[in-house]
């Protein structure tokens, strides 16, 4: 059996040596290999999604650290200036020292943050051994459209990592007030509940809940959180409401 397998492998190597493009053609022997490579590319795409989420989280931590550094420093500088007379030379000198110190601190902070961002891209690079691009280019040559499409998709994601992260950052919503946090929690709860609605079994109580949610979301988009959530009552779990309605029926 071993000699037979070696003979088959030798025949395949000999055929590939005679025709290097044979492995790219779609047939019964290569189709299984192509399908396996599609699954591998799908896993790599999922890894890219996880990497993007991790980079986004780290960038938000960097932003938070920058705010934690700047706000106390600015507060101390304003307190020092508040004790000086606006017409005195000491006040003018103090202002210049504050401005110079702030510029120097911002320069040091910006240099450190650029280093952190650069390390973030280097540590999470899938092409650290410079073999991802050749593999993706090789995948694009297969006579199998799903595999070739995944190869092109991975190439685009590899060369647009910074643009991809920048686009994700522009879609981040920072919650800076209690009202924003409450609005986010209410909308998230309502949307999760709506996802559980079965349209085939839409009774009166469920329809009323759906309409109330749509009215609330519309008011939230038009009038803002203060007006839309003014009369918002705590949500009753939809599962309990559904079970009670089914029991009553």
PDB file of N, CA, C and O in Angstrom, residues 77 80-81 84 88-104:
ATOM      1  N   UNK A  77      -2.977  73.745  35.200  1.00  0.00           N
ATOM      2  CA  UNK A  77      -2.474  74.977  34.588  1.00  0.00           C
ATOM      3  C   UNK A  77      -3.464  76.124  34.760  1.00  0.00           C
ATOM      4  O   UNK A  77      -3.074  77.268  35.059  1.00  0.00           O
ATOM      5  N   UNK A  80      -3.266  77.457  38.313  1.00  0.00           N
ATOM      6  CA  UNK A  80      -2.089  78.290  38.549  1.00  0.00           C
ATOM      7  C   UNK A  80      -2.292  79.692  37.980  1.00  0.00           C
ATOM      8  O   UNK A  80      -1.930  80.694  38.585  1.00  0.00           O
ATOM      9  N   UNK A  81      -2.873  79.768  36.799  1.00  0.00           N
ATOM     10  CA  UNK A  81      -3.105  81.077  36.196  1.00  0.00           C
ATOM     11  C   UNK A  81      -4.187  81.870  36.935  1.00  0.00           C
ATOM     12  O   UNK A  81      -4.198  83.099  36.916  1.00  0.00           O
ATOM     13  N   UNK A  84      -2.877  84.336  39.531  1.00  0.00           N
ATOM     14  CA  UNK A  84      -2.006  85.426  39.094  1.00  0.00           C
ATOM     15  C   UNK A  84      -2.825  86.574  38.532  1.00  0.00           C
ATOM     16  O   UNK A  84      -3.882  86.368  37.933  1.00  0.00           O
ATOM     17  N   UNK A  88       0.139  91.337  35.502  1.00  0.00           N
ATOM     18  CA  UNK A  88       1.487  91.153  36.018  1.00  0.00           C
ATOM     19  C   UNK A  88       2.367  90.424  35.021  1.00  0.00           C
ATOM     20  O   UNK A  88       1.893  89.689  34.149  1.00  0.00           O
ATOM     21  N   UNK A  89       3.696  90.673  35.164  1.00  0.00           N
ATOM     22  CA  UNK A  89       4.649  89.975  34.307  1.00  0.00           C
ATOM     23  C   UNK A  89       4.695  88.496  34.641  1.00  0.00           C
ATOM     24  O   UNK A  89       4.949  87.656  33.771  1.00  0.00           O
ATOM     25  N   UNK A  90       4.464  88.173  35.901  1.00  0.00           N
ATOM     26  CA  UNK A  90       4.449  86.756  36.293  1.00  0.00           C
ATOM     27  C   UNK A  90       3.332  85.999  35.583  1.00  0.00           C
ATOM     28  O   UNK A  90       3.487  84.840  35.218  1.00  0.00           O
ATOM     29  N   UNK A  91       2.194  86.691  35.406  1.00  0.00           N
ATOM     30  CA  UNK A  91       1.080  86.034  34.712  1.00  0.00           C
ATOM     31  C   UNK A  91       1.458  85.741  33.266  1.00  0.00           C
ATOM     32  O   UNK A  91       1.180  84.661  32.741  1.00  0.00           O
ATOM     33  N   UNK A  92       2.124  86.740  32.610  1.00  0.00           N
ATOM     34  CA  UNK A  92       2.539  86.527  31.223  1.00  0.00           C
ATOM     35  C   UNK A  92       3.564  85.405  31.129  1.00  0.00           C
ATOM     36  O   UNK A  92       3.502  84.553  30.243  1.00  0.00           O
ATOM     37  N   UNK A  93       4.526  85.414  32.047  1.00  0.00           N
ATOM     38  CA  UNK A  93       5.518  84.345  32.058  1.00  0.00           C
ATOM     39  C   UNK A  93       4.875  83.001  32.363  1.00  0.00           C
ATOM     40  O   UNK A  93       5.227  81.971  31.774  1.00  0.00           O
ATOM     41  N   UNK A  94       3.910  83.032  33.282  1.00  0.00           N
ATOM     42  CA  UNK A  94       3.224  81.779  33.595  1.00  0.00           C
ATOM     43  C   UNK A  94       2.454  81.231  32.412  1.00  0.00           C
ATOM     44  O   UNK A  94       2.439  80.022  32.171  1.00  0.00           O
ATOM     45  N   UNK A  95       1.819  82.145  31.656  1.00  0.00           N
ATOM     46  CA  UNK A  95       1.092  81.691  30.470  1.00  0.00           C
ATOM     47  C   UNK A  95       2.042  81.054  29.455  1.00  0.00           C
ATOM     48  O   UNK A  95       1.745  80.021  28.863  1.00  0.00           O
ATOM     49  N   UNK A  96       3.193  81.712  29.256  1.00  0.00           N
ATOM     50  CA  UNK A  96       4.142  81.161  28.287  1.00  0.00           C
ATOM     51  C   UNK A  96       4.691  79.818  28.737  1.00  0.00           C
ATOM     52  O   UNK A  96       4.890  78.910  27.943  1.00  0.00           O
ATOM     53  N   UNK A  97       4.925  79.694  30.043  1.00  0.00           N
ATOM     54  CA  UNK A  97       5.390  78.400  30.549  1.00  0.00           C
ATOM     55  C   UNK A  97       4.315  77.325  30.389  1.00  0.00           C
ATOM     56  O   UNK A  97       4.613  76.182  30.052  1.00  0.00           O
ATOM     57  N   UNK A  98       3.086  77.710  30.649  1.00  0.00           N
ATOM     58  CA  UNK A  98       1.991  76.739  30.494  1.00  0.00           C
ATOM     59  C   UNK A  98       1.866  76.305  29.040  1.00  0.00           C
ATOM     60  O   UNK A  98       1.729  75.116  28.725  1.00  0.00           O
ATOM     61  N   UNK A  99       1.934  77.272  28.111  1.00  0.00           N
ATOM     62  CA  UNK A  99       1.814  76.937  26.692  1.00  0.00           C
ATOM     63  C   UNK A  99       2.981  76.066  26.245  1.00  0.00           C
ATOM     64  O   UNK A  99       2.809  75.068  25.541  1.00  0.00           O
ATOM     65  N   UNK A 100       4.213  76.457  26.690  1.00  0.00           N
ATOM     66  CA  UNK A 100       5.382  75.663  26.307  1.00  0.00           C
ATOM     67  C   UNK A 100       5.303  74.261  26.898  1.00  0.00           C
ATOM     68  O   UNK A 100       5.609  73.264  26.215  1.00  0.00           O
ATOM     69  N   UNK A 101       4.925  74.166  28.156  1.00  0.00           N
ATOM     70  CA  UNK A 101       4.803  72.842  28.769  1.00  0.00           C
ATOM     71  C   UNK A 101       3.728  71.994  28.120  1.00  0.00           C
ATOM     72  O   UNK A 101       3.899  70.787  27.936  1.00  0.00           O
ATOM     73  N   UNK A 102       2.624  72.645  27.743  1.00  0.00           N
ATOM     74  CA  UNK A 102       1.550  71.890  27.089  1.00  0.00           C
ATOM     75  C   UNK A 102       1.995  71.403  25.720  1.00  0.00           C
ATOM     76  O   UNK A 102       1.717  70.260  25.342  1.00  0.00           O
ATOM     77  N   UNK A 103       2.699  72.256  24.957  1.00  0.00           N
ATOM     78  CA  UNK A 103       3.179  71.836  23.632  1.00  0.00           C
ATOM     79  C   UNK A 103       4.183  70.695  23.747  1.00  0.00           C
ATOM     80  O   UNK A 103       4.139  69.747  22.969  1.00  0.00           O
ATOM     81  N   UNK A 104       5.072  70.793  24.733  1.00  0.00           N
ATOM     82  CA  UNK A 104       6.045  69.719  24.902  1.00  0.00           C
ATOM     83  C   UNK A 104       5.365  68.426  25.344  1.00  0.00           C
ATOM     84  O   UNK A 104       5.704  67.326  24.867  1.00  0.00           O
TER      85      UNK A 104
END
